[in-house]
Structures are given as structure tokens and as C-alpha cells.
Amino acid sequence: MENFGSFALILFILAIVFVFKTVNVVPQQHAWVVERLGKYHSTLGPGLNIVIPFIDRVAYKHILKEIPLDVPPQVCITKDNTQLQVDGILYFQITDAMRASYGSSNYIAAITQLAQTTLRSVIGKMELDKTFEERDHINTSIVNAIDESAANWGVKVLRYEIKDLTPPKEILHAMQAQITAEREKRALIAASEGRKQEQINIATGEREAQIAKSEGEMQASINRAQGQAAAILAIAEASAEALRKTASAIREPGGADAVNLKVAEQYVAAFSNLAKTNNSIIVPANLSDISGLIAGAMQVVKSQGGVAAQLK
């Protein structure tokens, strides 16, 4: 009985081992390569899979997720013979588990070496300044070159990113000096442009002020001329109206006598003002003929009356 119990225990253990060897659970985004008697048999996908123990074995296990691979930094020589240390990172993904298992003995090392050699080749075709400006071009060139070869290894290269570009210290100092000089140059240019614009603004302001002043003076002259013309016109109209009223008054009864009296009074007043000049007495030649003078003045008044009538 003891031997039977021991034999049953051994069979139970062997059954458990057989079950564990037969049933395999593959995680999501994983692929397992199965060999049967040392030869590739199949690729197990995610989920529950059955294999034959002691005949089949899981030879390789691959992760199908995107994998970042740090490419070791290396020194590259640019087209203008400048040393440049480049550090980058490569992103790839396994697309064919069978090829990844048998296409290369170490596809990670192969991808790393190919990325480094391709990077040296791309950097060698560019000048130092261009390497800083055209990172996208470098990344694209490396991806295209590696992806063509990595297809035989069941690997898809997704992208390559340069993490750091480090030139020698001497080059860094020279670049810093160049940047400083360029900034100083831009500052001087900006200052000169500011002074230039300032002078232009001042000149423009003075010109506009002169134009405004001249226009103001011109408008003032026009206004004065128009005012003088209006004043002359108003005086002329007032004189004409006075003449018309005078002529009308003369034509009324007693108007002529009033004019004779007014003329006589003005004549006497004028004679009294002109009688004394430089302590000398001026006596008109026809002083005795005052009536004649008044008659002459009346004749002038009548002629003015006629003119006033015509104006009316």
C-alpha cells in the first residue's frame, strides 16, 4: 500500500507538471516563439495556448510594445572638420516575432550599431552650424536608413531623436562670442534705427507745423481781405445811402434853403480854421463875394444830388 501511495503521488506530481507545461498564458502585447524538436513551429499570441510538453518549448519571448533604446553618445566629425559629440534615443517596435528571433543573433545591438554608423555618415555631410538647425533632417535620415535594414530583423524603427549635441569647449566659447557680437550688432542697429526714426519724426513734425502755420497765415490773410472788402462795400453802400437821403431831403420844400444855410455855416467855419497858419492870415481873393461861393457850393450839391438820384 505504501508503494502504491508513493506511485500515485508521483503520478499526481507528473500530471501537474504536464498541465503546467501544456497550458501557457501569453500576456497582452507579447509574442512567444515555439520550437518543436529544435525547429520553429509557431508564434503564440496573447491568451491561453496549448503546447506539447517535452516536444515543444517556448524558445523566445518578445514584447510588442514600442521600446525606447538609448544610443550611446559618440564623437562625429562634421564637414568642416569639427568634432561633435552626439547623444540620441531610438524608438522601435517588433512587428515579426519569428524574424526577431532568427533574423539576427542580437537585433538590439545591430540596431544600435547601425544607428551610430548612420549618424556619423549624416553628420559628416553637414557643417557644424547646420547640425543645430537641421535636427529633423538628421532624425529622418537615420530612421530611413535603419528601417530598411531592420525589416529583415522583424523590427520597425519608428523615430530617432537627438538628445544632445555637444561641440568642444573651444567651439562653445567661439559660438558664445559670436552670439554676443551678433546681439551687440543688433542692439547698435536698433539704436541707430531709433535715432533715425526720431529725426524723421522731428522733421515730419516741423514740416507739418510749418504747413499748418502757413495755411493759418493764408487763411488769416484771406479773412482780412474779405473783411476789408466787406468794410469797403459797407462804406460805399452807406455813402450811397447818405447821398440818396441828402438828395431826397433837398427835393423837399425848404430843402434848398437848409442846404444854403448849412453850406454857409461850413464855409465860415472852414475859413475861421484856415485863417491862421504860422501866424499868417490867409484871406480869400473873393471874400466879398460870399454869395457867389455859396452858389458854387450849391451847384456842387445839386450835381451830387443828381449822382445820388442815379445811384438810387
PDB file of C-alpha atoms in Angstrom:
ATOM      1  CA  MET A   1       0.000   0.000   0.000  1.00  0.00           C
ATOM      2  CA  GLU A   2       2.806   2.371   0.755  1.00  0.00           C
ATOM      3  CA  ASN A   3       4.372   1.737  -2.667  1.00  0.00           C
ATOM      4  CA  PHE A   4       1.010   2.333  -4.339  1.00  0.00           C
ATOM      5  CA  GLY A   5       0.579   5.603  -2.469  1.00  0.00           C
ATOM      6  CA  SER A   6       4.023   6.792  -3.418  1.00  0.00           C
ATOM      7  CA  PHE A   7       3.412   5.869  -7.048  1.00  0.00           C
ATOM      8  CA  ALA A   8       0.108   7.726  -7.055  1.00  0.00           C
ATOM      9  CA  LEU A   9       1.785  10.803  -5.582  1.00  0.00           C
ATOM     10  CA  ILE A  10       4.438  10.709  -8.290  1.00  0.00           C
ATOM     11  CA  LEU A  11       1.778  10.411 -10.983  1.00  0.00           C
ATOM     12  CA  PHE A  12      -0.121  13.359  -9.483  1.00  0.00           C
ATOM     13  CA  ILE A  13       3.003  15.492  -9.489  1.00  0.00           C
ATOM     14  CA  LEU A  14       3.793  14.483 -13.064  1.00  0.00           C
ATOM     15  CA  ALA A  15       0.221  15.358 -14.047  1.00  0.00           C
ATOM     16  CA  ILE A  16       0.538  18.804 -12.510  1.00  0.00           C
ATOM     17  CA  VAL A  17       3.870  19.382 -14.283  1.00  0.00           C
ATOM     18  CA  PHE A  18       2.335  18.150 -17.546  1.00  0.00           C
ATOM     19  CA  VAL A  19      -0.563  20.567 -17.169  1.00  0.00           C
ATOM     20  CA  PHE A  20       1.763  23.467 -16.438  1.00  0.00           C
ATOM     21  CA  LYS A  21       3.918  22.571 -19.421  1.00  0.00           C
ATOM     22  CA  THR A  22       0.908  22.166 -21.681  1.00  0.00           C
ATOM     23  CA  VAL A  23      -1.041  25.316 -20.823  1.00  0.00           C
ATOM     24  CA  ASN A  24       0.664  28.662 -21.473  1.00  0.00           C
ATOM     25  CA  VAL A  25      -0.910  32.074 -20.916  1.00  0.00           C
ATOM     26  CA  VAL A  26       0.640  34.807 -23.056  1.00  0.00           C
ATOM     27  CA  PRO A  27       0.167  38.404 -21.792  1.00  0.00           C
ATOM     28  CA  GLN A  28      -1.257  41.173 -23.950  1.00  0.00           C
ATOM     29  CA  GLN A  29       1.248  42.816 -26.343  1.00  0.00           C
ATOM     30  CA  HIS A  30       3.588  39.824 -26.101  1.00  0.00           C
ATOM     31  CA  ALA A  31       4.558  37.119 -28.604  1.00  0.00           C
ATOM     32  CA  TRP A  32       6.209  33.779 -27.751  1.00  0.00           C
ATOM     33  CA  VAL A  33       8.084  31.718 -30.322  1.00  0.00           C
ATOM     34  CA  VAL A  34       7.615  27.940 -30.013  1.00  0.00           C
ATOM     35  CA  GLU A  35      10.140  25.417 -31.296  1.00  0.00           C
ATOM     36  CA  ARG A  36       9.263  21.791 -31.855  1.00  0.00           C
ATOM     37  CA  LEU A  37      12.229  19.460 -31.593  1.00  0.00           C
ATOM     38  CA  GLY A  38      14.603  22.397 -32.116  1.00  0.00           C
ATOM     39  CA  LYS A  39      12.776  23.804 -35.191  1.00  0.00           C
ATOM     40  CA  TYR A  40      10.488  26.837 -35.402  1.00  0.00           C
ATOM     41  CA  HIS A  41       6.909  25.683 -35.047  1.00  0.00           C
ATOM     42  CA  SER A  42       4.594  28.638 -34.270  1.00  0.00           C
ATOM     43  CA  THR A  43       4.170  32.022 -32.598  1.00  0.00           C
ATOM     44  CA  LEU A  44       1.841  32.190 -29.625  1.00  0.00           C
ATOM     45  CA  GLY A  45      -0.381  35.233 -29.373  1.00  0.00           C
ATOM     46  CA  PRO A  46      -1.951  36.787 -26.249  1.00  0.00           C
ATOM     47  CA  GLY A  47      -4.258  34.469 -24.280  1.00  0.00           C
ATOM     48  CA  LEU A  48      -4.392  30.740 -23.465  1.00  0.00           C
ATOM     49  CA  ASN A  49      -2.219  28.466 -25.645  1.00  0.00           C
ATOM     50  CA  ILE A  50      -1.555  24.693 -25.633  1.00  0.00           C
ATOM     51  CA  VAL A  51       1.861  23.160 -26.334  1.00  0.00           C
ATOM     52  CA  ILE A  52       3.106  19.597 -26.130  1.00  0.00           C
ATOM     53  CA  PRO A  53       5.447  19.169 -23.198  1.00  0.00           C
ATOM     54  CA  PHE A  54       8.935  17.837 -23.785  1.00  0.00           C
ATOM     55  CA  ILE A  55       8.408  18.169 -27.550  1.00  0.00           C
ATOM     56  CA  ASP A  56       7.539  21.855 -27.868  1.00  0.00           C
ATOM     57  CA  ARG A  57       9.290  24.610 -25.962  1.00  0.00           C
ATOM     58  CA  VAL A  58       8.995  28.376 -25.755  1.00  0.00           C
ATOM     59  CA  ALA A  59      12.334  29.479 -27.209  1.00  0.00           C
ATOM     60  CA  TYR A  60      11.857  33.305 -27.355  1.00  0.00           C
ATOM     61  CA  LYS A  61       9.596  35.816 -25.676  1.00  0.00           C
ATOM     62  CA  HIS A  62       9.141  39.224 -27.293  1.00  0.00           C
ATOM     63  CA  ILE A  63       7.420  42.422 -26.193  1.00  0.00           C
ATOM     64  CA  LEU A  64       5.383  44.029 -28.975  1.00  0.00           C
ATOM     65  CA  LYS A  65       5.184  47.443 -27.309  1.00  0.00           C
ATOM     66  CA  GLU A  66       7.145  50.478 -28.516  1.00  0.00           C
ATOM     67  CA  ILE A  67      10.616  50.234 -26.974  1.00  0.00           C
ATOM     68  CA  PRO A  68      12.963  53.200 -26.375  1.00  0.00           C
ATOM     69  CA  LEU A  69      16.617  52.368 -26.954  1.00  0.00           C
ATOM     70  CA  ASP A  70      19.295  54.717 -25.662  1.00  0.00           C
ATOM     71  CA  VAL A  71      22.019  55.033 -28.286  1.00  0.00           C
ATOM     72  CA  PRO A  72      25.386  55.606 -26.551  1.00  0.00           C
ATOM     73  CA  PRO A  73      26.960  59.031 -27.201  1.00  0.00           C
ATOM     74  CA  GLN A  74      29.678  59.142 -29.818  1.00  0.00           C
ATOM     75  CA  VAL A  75      32.012  61.688 -31.397  1.00  0.00           C
ATOM     76  CA  CYS A  76      31.229  62.628 -35.012  1.00  0.00           C
ATOM     77  CA  ILE A  77      33.292  64.730 -37.421  1.00  0.00           C
ATOM     78  CA  THR A  78      31.397  67.435 -39.321  1.00  0.00           C
ATOM     79  CA  LYS A  79      32.067  68.534 -42.878  1.00  0.00           C
ATOM     80  CA  ASP A  80      34.186  71.457 -41.628  1.00  0.00           C
ATOM     81  CA  ASN A  81      36.352  69.062 -39.538  1.00  0.00           C
ATOM     82  CA  THR A  82      34.828  69.865 -36.152  1.00  0.00           C
ATOM     83  CA  GLN A  83      34.340  67.224 -33.501  1.00  0.00           C
ATOM     84  CA  LEU A  84      30.790  66.931 -32.233  1.00  0.00           C
ATOM     85  CA  GLN A  85      29.535  64.591 -29.524  1.00  0.00           C
ATOM     86  CA  VAL A  86      26.038  63.343 -30.304  1.00  0.00           C
ATOM     87  CA  ASP A  87      23.675  61.551 -27.941  1.00  0.00           C
ATOM     88  CA  GLY A  88      20.349  60.186 -29.121  1.00  0.00           C
ATOM     89  CA  ILE A  89      17.494  57.812 -28.421  1.00  0.00           C
ATOM     90  CA  LEU A  90      15.843  55.361 -30.824  1.00  0.00           C
ATOM     91  CA  TYR A  91      12.245  54.119 -30.711  1.00  0.00           C
ATOM     92  CA  PHE A  92      11.427  50.768 -32.320  1.00  0.00           C
ATOM     93  CA  GLN A  93       8.787  48.042 -32.238  1.00  0.00           C
ATOM     94  CA  ILE A  94       8.873  44.315 -33.028  1.00  0.00           C
ATOM     95  CA  THR A  95       6.482  43.519 -35.857  1.00  0.00           C
ATOM     96  CA  ASP A  96       7.546  39.941 -36.654  1.00  0.00           C
ATOM     97  CA  ALA A  97       8.474  37.744 -33.683  1.00  0.00           C
ATOM     98  CA  MET A  98       9.873  34.945 -35.846  1.00  0.00           C
ATOM     99  CA  ARG A  99      12.250  37.261 -37.737  1.00  0.00           C
ATOM    100  CA  ALA A 100      13.251  38.983 -34.495  1.00  0.00           C
ATOM    101  CA  SER A 101      14.196  35.543 -33.131  1.00  0.00           C
ATOM    102  CA  TYR A 102      16.106  34.155 -36.096  1.00  0.00           C
ATOM    103  CA  GLY A 103      16.926  37.165 -38.287  1.00  0.00           C
ATOM    104  CA  SER A 104      19.743  38.387 -36.038  1.00  0.00           C
ATOM    105  CA  SER A 105      21.602  36.981 -33.092  1.00  0.00           C
ATOM    106  CA  ASN A 106      21.116  40.309 -31.263  1.00  0.00           C
ATOM    107  CA  TYR A 107      18.831  42.733 -33.051  1.00  0.00           C
ATOM    108  CA  ILE A 108      19.194  45.382 -30.314  1.00  0.00           C
ATOM    109  CA  ALA A 109      22.974  45.517 -30.741  1.00  0.00           C
ATOM    110  CA  ALA A 110      22.525  45.535 -34.529  1.00  0.00           C
ATOM    111  CA  ILE A 111      20.113  48.460 -34.390  1.00  0.00           C
ATOM    112  CA  THR A 112      22.394  50.368 -32.030  1.00  0.00           C
ATOM    113  CA  GLN A 113      25.466  49.923 -34.211  1.00  0.00           C
ATOM    114  CA  LEU A 114      23.544  50.805 -37.377  1.00  0.00           C
ATOM    115  CA  ALA A 115      22.165  53.979 -35.732  1.00  0.00           C
ATOM    116  CA  GLN A 116      25.681  55.071 -34.731  1.00  0.00           C
ATOM    117  CA  THR A 117      27.245  54.453 -38.139  1.00  0.00           C
ATOM    118  CA  THR A 118      24.357  56.154 -39.938  1.00  0.00           C
ATOM    119  CA  LEU A 119      24.584  59.120 -37.584  1.00  0.00           C
ATOM    120  CA  ARG A 120      28.312  59.546 -38.277  1.00  0.00           C
ATOM    121  CA  SER A 121      27.618  59.424 -42.008  1.00  0.00           C
ATOM    122  CA  VAL A 122      24.849  62.044 -41.855  1.00  0.00           C
ATOM    123  CA  ILE A 123      26.828  64.400 -39.580  1.00  0.00           C
ATOM    124  CA  GLY A 124      29.877  64.084 -41.831  1.00  0.00           C
ATOM    125  CA  LYS A 125      27.934  65.600 -44.726  1.00  0.00           C
ATOM    126  CA  MET A 126      26.909  68.721 -42.768  1.00  0.00           C
ATOM    127  CA  GLU A 127      28.699  71.761 -41.401  1.00  0.00           C
ATOM    128  CA  LEU A 128      28.647  72.486 -37.675  1.00  0.00           C
ATOM    129  CA  ASP A 129      26.064  75.263 -37.823  1.00  0.00           C
ATOM    130  CA  LYS A 130      23.731  73.148 -39.941  1.00  0.00           C
ATOM    131  CA  THR A 131      23.722  70.323 -37.394  1.00  0.00           C
ATOM    132  CA  PHE A 132      21.990  72.600 -34.894  1.00  0.00           C
ATOM    133  CA  GLU A 133      19.498  73.890 -37.455  1.00  0.00           C
ATOM    134  CA  GLU A 134      18.544  70.623 -39.181  1.00  0.00           C
ATOM    135  CA  ARG A 135      17.871  68.145 -36.388  1.00  0.00           C
ATOM    136  CA  ASP A 136      14.678  66.999 -38.067  1.00  0.00           C
ATOM    137  CA  HIS A 137      16.614  66.180 -41.236  1.00  0.00           C
ATOM    138  CA  ILE A 138      19.153  64.163 -39.230  1.00  0.00           C
ATOM    139  CA  ASN A 139      16.424  62.250 -37.402  1.00  0.00           C
ATOM    140  CA  THR A 140      14.564  61.433 -40.616  1.00  0.00           C
ATOM    141  CA  SER A 141      17.722  60.303 -42.424  1.00  0.00           C
ATOM    142  CA  ILE A 142      18.678  57.911 -39.604  1.00  0.00           C
ATOM    143  CA  VAL A 143      15.176  56.416 -39.385  1.00  0.00           C
ATOM    144  CA  ASN A 144      15.019  55.803 -43.143  1.00  0.00           C
ATOM    145  CA  ALA A 145      18.460  54.190 -43.223  1.00  0.00           C
ATOM    146  CA  ILE A 146      17.867  51.903 -40.226  1.00  0.00           C
ATOM    147  CA  ASP A 147      14.303  50.932 -41.113  1.00  0.00           C
ATOM    148  CA  GLU A 148      15.357  49.424 -44.440  1.00  0.00           C
ATOM    149  CA  SER A 149      17.830  47.044 -42.800  1.00  0.00           C
ATOM    150  CA  ALA A 150      15.763  46.391 -39.658  1.00  0.00           C
ATOM    151  CA  ALA A 151      12.908  44.958 -41.743  1.00  0.00           C
ATOM    152  CA  ASN A 152      14.938  41.726 -42.075  1.00  0.00           C
ATOM    153  CA  TRP A 153      15.098  41.537 -38.276  1.00  0.00           C
ATOM    154  CA  GLY A 154      11.341  41.832 -37.776  1.00  0.00           C
ATOM    155  CA  VAL A 155      11.785  45.301 -36.286  1.00  0.00           C
ATOM    156  CA  LYS A 156      10.103  48.571 -37.266  1.00  0.00           C
ATOM    157  CA  VAL A 157      12.093  51.734 -36.424  1.00  0.00           C
ATOM    158  CA  LEU A 158       9.577  54.433 -35.525  1.00  0.00           C
ATOM    159  CA  ARG A 159      11.733  57.508 -34.880  1.00  0.00           C
ATOM    160  CA  TYR A 160      15.111  58.763 -33.738  1.00  0.00           C
ATOM    161  CA  GLU A 161      15.576  61.813 -31.541  1.00  0.00           C
ATOM    162  CA  ILE A 162      18.826  63.664 -30.851  1.00  0.00           C
ATOM    163  CA  LYS A 163      19.035  64.389 -27.136  1.00  0.00           C
ATOM    164  CA  ASP A 164      22.177  66.474 -27.130  1.00  0.00           C
ATOM    165  CA  LEU A 165      24.774  67.969 -29.471  1.00  0.00           C
ATOM    166  CA  THR A 166      27.961  68.932 -27.636  1.00  0.00           C
ATOM    167  CA  PRO A 167      30.814  70.603 -29.513  1.00  0.00           C
ATOM    168  CA  PRO A 168      34.261  71.080 -27.910  1.00  0.00           C
ATOM    169  CA  LYS A 169      34.716  73.796 -25.269  1.00  0.00           C
ATOM    170  CA  GLU A 170      36.738  75.972 -27.639  1.00  0.00           C
ATOM    171  CA  ILE A 171      33.925  75.886 -30.177  1.00  0.00           C
ATOM    172  CA  LEU A 172      31.403  76.669 -27.454  1.00  0.00           C
ATOM    173  CA  HIS A 173      33.401  79.749 -26.392  1.00  0.00           C
ATOM    174  CA  ALA A 174      33.694  80.879 -30.019  1.00  0.00           C
ATOM    175  CA  MET A 175      29.971  80.385 -30.572  1.00  0.00           C
ATOM    176  CA  GLN A 176      29.183  82.314 -27.407  1.00  0.00           C
ATOM    177  CA  ALA A 177      31.441  85.167 -28.533  1.00  0.00           C
ATOM    178  CA  GLN A 178      29.761  85.137 -31.935  1.00  0.00           C
ATOM    179  CA  ILE A 179      26.310  85.248 -30.349  1.00  0.00           C
ATOM    180  CA  THR A 180      27.390  88.129 -28.090  1.00  0.00           C
ATOM    181  CA  ALA A 181      28.797  90.073 -31.040  1.00  0.00           C
ATOM    182  CA  GLU A 182      25.647  89.446 -33.053  1.00  0.00           C
ATOM    183  CA  ARG A 183      23.460  90.685 -30.215  1.00  0.00           C
ATOM    184  CA  GLU A 184      25.602  93.799 -29.780  1.00  0.00           C
ATOM    185  CA  LYS A 185      25.371  94.414 -33.518  1.00  0.00           C
ATOM    186  CA  ARG A 186      21.589  94.097 -33.390  1.00  0.00           C
ATOM    187  CA  ALA A 187      21.485  96.461 -30.420  1.00  0.00           C
ATOM    188  CA  LEU A 188      23.554  99.082 -32.287  1.00  0.00           C
ATOM    189  CA  ILE A 189      21.410  98.713 -35.389  1.00  0.00           C
ATOM    190  CA  ALA A 190      18.254  99.049 -33.307  1.00  0.00           C
ATOM    191  CA  ALA A 191      19.646 102.169 -31.582  1.00  0.00           C
ATOM    192  CA  SER A 192      20.631 103.767 -34.906  1.00  0.00           C
ATOM    193  CA  GLU A 193      17.237 102.916 -36.384  1.00  0.00           C
ATOM    194  CA  GLY A 194      15.638 104.536 -33.357  1.00  0.00           C
ATOM    195  CA  ARG A 195      17.696 107.717 -33.778  1.00  0.00           C
ATOM    196  CA  LYS A 196      16.914 107.736 -37.491  1.00  0.00           C
ATOM    197  CA  GLN A 197      13.207 107.370 -36.830  1.00  0.00           C
ATOM    198  CA  GLU A 198      13.426 110.085 -34.198  1.00  0.00           C
ATOM    199  CA  GLN A 199      14.998 112.527 -36.695  1.00  0.00           C
ATOM    200  CA  ILE A 200      12.393 111.587 -39.274  1.00  0.00           C
ATOM    201  CA  ASN A 201       9.609 112.194 -36.767  1.00  0.00           C
ATOM    202  CA  ILE A 202      11.085 115.563 -35.753  1.00  0.00           C
ATOM    203  CA  ALA A 203      11.477 116.666 -39.386  1.00  0.00           C
ATOM    204  CA  THR A 204       7.989 115.488 -40.217  1.00  0.00           C
ATOM    205  CA  GLY A 205       6.583 117.318 -37.217  1.00  0.00           C
ATOM    206  CA  GLU A 206       8.375 120.553 -38.120  1.00  0.00           C
ATOM    207  CA  ARG A 207       7.222 120.306 -41.733  1.00  0.00           C
ATOM    208  CA  GLU A 208       3.639 119.706 -40.692  1.00  0.00           C
ATOM    209  CA  ALA A 209       3.885 122.612 -38.225  1.00  0.00           C
ATOM    210  CA  GLN A 210       5.198 124.925 -40.965  1.00  0.00           C
ATOM    211  CA  ILE A 211       2.462 123.796 -43.320  1.00  0.00           C
ATOM    212  CA  ALA A 212      -0.171 124.353 -40.661  1.00  0.00           C
ATOM    213  CA  LYS A 213       1.306 127.767 -39.825  1.00  0.00           C
ATOM    214  CA  SER A 214       1.411 128.847 -43.475  1.00  0.00           C
ATOM    215  CA  GLU A 215      -2.118 127.618 -44.020  1.00  0.00           C
ATOM    216  CA  GLY A 216      -3.200 129.533 -40.945  1.00  0.00           C
ATOM    217  CA  GLU A 217      -1.497 132.714 -42.177  1.00  0.00           C
ATOM    218  CA  MET A 218      -3.018 132.257 -45.616  1.00  0.00           C
ATOM    219  CA  GLN A 219      -6.462 131.808 -44.114  1.00  0.00           C
ATOM    220  CA  ALA A 220      -5.910 134.864 -41.895  1.00  0.00           C
ATOM    221  CA  SER A 221      -4.896 136.947 -44.938  1.00  0.00           C
ATOM    222  CA  ILE A 222      -7.956 135.726 -46.799  1.00  0.00           C
ATOM    223  CA  ASN A 223     -10.143 136.596 -43.841  1.00  0.00           C
ATOM    224  CA  ARG A 224      -8.581 140.081 -43.526  1.00  0.00           C
ATOM    225  CA  ALA A 225      -9.007 140.705 -47.262  1.00  0.00           C
ATOM    226  CA  GLN A 226     -12.601 139.546 -47.124  1.00  0.00           C
ATOM    227  CA  GLY A 227     -13.157 141.762 -44.063  1.00  0.00           C
ATOM    228  CA  GLN A 228     -11.619 144.787 -45.773  1.00  0.00           C
ATOM    229  CA  ALA A 229     -13.669 144.134 -48.899  1.00  0.00           C
ATOM    230  CA  ALA A 230     -16.807 143.815 -46.821  1.00  0.00           C
ATOM    231  CA  ALA A 231     -15.922 147.062 -44.958  1.00  0.00           C
ATOM    232  CA  ILE A 232     -15.299 148.931 -48.221  1.00  0.00           C
ATOM    233  CA  LEU A 233     -18.538 147.613 -49.607  1.00  0.00           C
ATOM    234  CA  ALA A 234     -20.387 148.604 -46.453  1.00  0.00           C
ATOM    235  CA  ILE A 235     -18.843 152.137 -46.537  1.00  0.00           C
ATOM    236  CA  ALA A 236     -19.721 152.519 -50.212  1.00  0.00           C
ATOM    237  CA  GLU A 237     -23.272 151.363 -49.575  1.00  0.00           C
ATOM    238  CA  ALA A 238     -23.534 153.727 -46.573  1.00  0.00           C
ATOM    239  CA  SER A 239     -22.175 156.675 -48.651  1.00  0.00           C
ATOM    240  CA  ALA A 240     -24.593 155.930 -51.449  1.00  0.00           C
ATOM    241  CA  GLU A 241     -27.465 155.729 -48.995  1.00  0.00           C
ATOM    242  CA  ALA A 242     -26.407 159.027 -47.408  1.00  0.00           C
ATOM    243  CA  LEU A 243     -26.284 160.679 -50.832  1.00  0.00           C
ATOM    244  CA  ARG A 244     -29.707 159.323 -51.697  1.00  0.00           C
ATOM    245  CA  LYS A 245     -31.154 160.638 -48.447  1.00  0.00           C
ATOM    246  CA  THR A 246     -29.444 164.027 -48.956  1.00  0.00           C
ATOM    247  CA  ALA A 247     -30.819 164.349 -52.481  1.00  0.00           C
ATOM    248  CA  SER A 248     -34.268 163.369 -51.256  1.00  0.00           C
ATOM    249  CA  ALA A 249     -34.119 165.976 -48.487  1.00  0.00           C
ATOM    250  CA  ILE A 250     -33.036 168.685 -50.945  1.00  0.00           C
ATOM    251  CA  ARG A 251     -36.026 167.992 -53.180  1.00  0.00           C
ATOM    252  CA  GLU A 252     -38.430 168.545 -50.335  1.00  0.00           C
ATOM    253  CA  PRO A 253     -39.866 172.079 -49.660  1.00  0.00           C
ATOM    254  CA  GLY A 254     -37.314 174.285 -47.880  1.00  0.00           C
ATOM    255  CA  GLY A 255     -34.595 171.783 -48.521  1.00  0.00           C
ATOM    256  CA  ALA A 256     -32.557 174.101 -50.749  1.00  0.00           C
ATOM    257  CA  ASP A 257     -32.617 176.880 -48.137  1.00  0.00           C
ATOM    258  CA  ALA A 258     -31.452 174.471 -45.489  1.00  0.00           C
ATOM    259  CA  VAL A 259     -28.586 173.396 -47.696  1.00  0.00           C
ATOM    260  CA  ASN A 260     -27.639 177.040 -48.384  1.00  0.00           C
ATOM    261  CA  LEU A 261     -27.565 177.715 -44.670  1.00  0.00           C
ATOM    262  CA  LYS A 262     -25.527 174.606 -43.947  1.00  0.00           C
ATOM    263  CA  VAL A 263     -23.021 175.426 -46.694  1.00  0.00           C
ATOM    264  CA  ALA A 264     -22.648 178.979 -45.421  1.00  0.00           C
ATOM    265  CA  GLU A 265     -22.015 177.765 -41.884  1.00  0.00           C
ATOM    266  CA  GLN A 266     -19.402 175.262 -43.055  1.00  0.00           C
ATOM    267  CA  TYR A 267     -17.764 177.880 -45.244  1.00  0.00           C
ATOM    268  CA  VAL A 268     -17.446 180.320 -42.360  1.00  0.00           C
ATOM    269  CA  ALA A 269     -16.139 177.529 -40.058  1.00  0.00           C
ATOM    270  CA  ALA A 270     -13.613 176.432 -42.664  1.00  0.00           C
ATOM    271  CA  PHE A 271     -12.467 179.994 -43.232  1.00  0.00           C
ATOM    272  CA  SER A 272     -12.010 180.525 -39.485  1.00  0.00           C
ATOM    273  CA  ASN A 273      -9.806 177.370 -39.308  1.00  0.00           C
ATOM    274  CA  LEU A 274      -7.693 178.326 -42.319  1.00  0.00           C
ATOM    275  CA  ALA A 275      -7.354 181.981 -41.393  1.00  0.00           C
ATOM    276  CA  LYS A 276      -4.389 181.366 -39.068  1.00  0.00           C
ATOM    277  CA  THR A 277      -1.373 179.375 -40.262  1.00  0.00           C
ATOM    278  CA  ASN A 278       2.161 180.113 -38.979  1.00  0.00           C
ATOM    279  CA  ASN A 279       0.949 183.402 -37.530  1.00  0.00           C
ATOM    280  CA  SER A 280      -0.060 184.479 -41.061  1.00  0.00           C
ATOM    281  CA  ILE A 281      -3.587 185.445 -42.119  1.00  0.00           C
ATOM    282  CA  ILE A 282      -4.897 183.932 -45.332  1.00  0.00           C
ATOM    283  CA  VAL A 283      -7.620 185.987 -46.999  1.00  0.00           C
ATOM    284  CA  PRO A 284      -9.535 184.538 -49.990  1.00  0.00           C
ATOM    285  CA  ALA A 285      -9.488 186.689 -53.129  1.00  0.00           C
ATOM    286  CA  ASN A 286     -13.291 186.648 -53.393  1.00  0.00           C
ATOM    287  CA  LEU A 287     -14.028 187.126 -49.724  1.00  0.00           C
ATOM    288  CA  SER A 288     -16.564 189.857 -50.576  1.00  0.00           C
ATOM    289  CA  ASP A 289     -18.483 187.508 -52.863  1.00  0.00           C
ATOM    290  CA  ILE A 290     -19.698 185.003 -50.239  1.00  0.00           C
ATOM    291  CA  SER A 291     -22.983 184.613 -52.050  1.00  0.00           C
ATOM    292  CA  GLY A 292     -21.112 183.515 -55.149  1.00  0.00           C
ATOM    293  CA  LEU A 293     -19.216 180.961 -53.174  1.00  0.00           C
ATOM    294  CA  ILE A 294     -22.411 179.621 -51.698  1.00  0.00           C
ATOM    295  CA  ALA A 295     -23.960 179.449 -55.143  1.00  0.00           C
ATOM    296  CA  GLY A 296     -20.936 177.460 -56.384  1.00  0.00           C
ATOM    297  CA  ALA A 297     -21.223 175.126 -53.442  1.00  0.00           C
ATOM    298  CA  MET A 298     -24.918 174.654 -54.136  1.00  0.00           C
ATOM    299  CA  GLN A 299     -24.086 173.799 -57.720  1.00  0.00           C
ATOM    300  CA  VAL A 300     -21.808 171.035 -56.396  1.00  0.00           C
ATOM    301  CA  VAL A 301     -24.559 169.872 -54.069  1.00  0.00           C
ATOM    302  CA  LYS A 302     -27.007 169.709 -56.950  1.00  0.00           C
ATOM    303  CA  SER A 303     -24.569 167.707 -59.039  1.00  0.00           C
ATOM    304  CA  GLN A 304     -24.104 165.311 -56.113  1.00  0.00           C
ATOM    305  CA  GLY A 305     -27.843 165.089 -55.818  1.00  0.00           C
ATOM    306  CA  GLY A 306     -28.057 164.058 -59.458  1.00  0.00           C
ATOM    307  CA  VAL A 307     -25.475 161.382 -58.887  1.00  0.00           C
ATOM    308  CA  ALA A 308     -27.364 160.167 -55.864  1.00  0.00           C
ATOM    309  CA  ALA A 309     -30.559 160.010 -57.901  1.00  0.00           C
ATOM    310  CA  GLN A 310     -28.754 157.941 -60.487  1.00  0.00           C
ATOM    311  CA  LEU A 311     -27.401 155.647 -57.760  1.00  0.00           C
ATOM    312  CA  LYS A 312     -30.923 155.253 -56.432  1.00  0.00           C
TER     313      LYS A 312
END
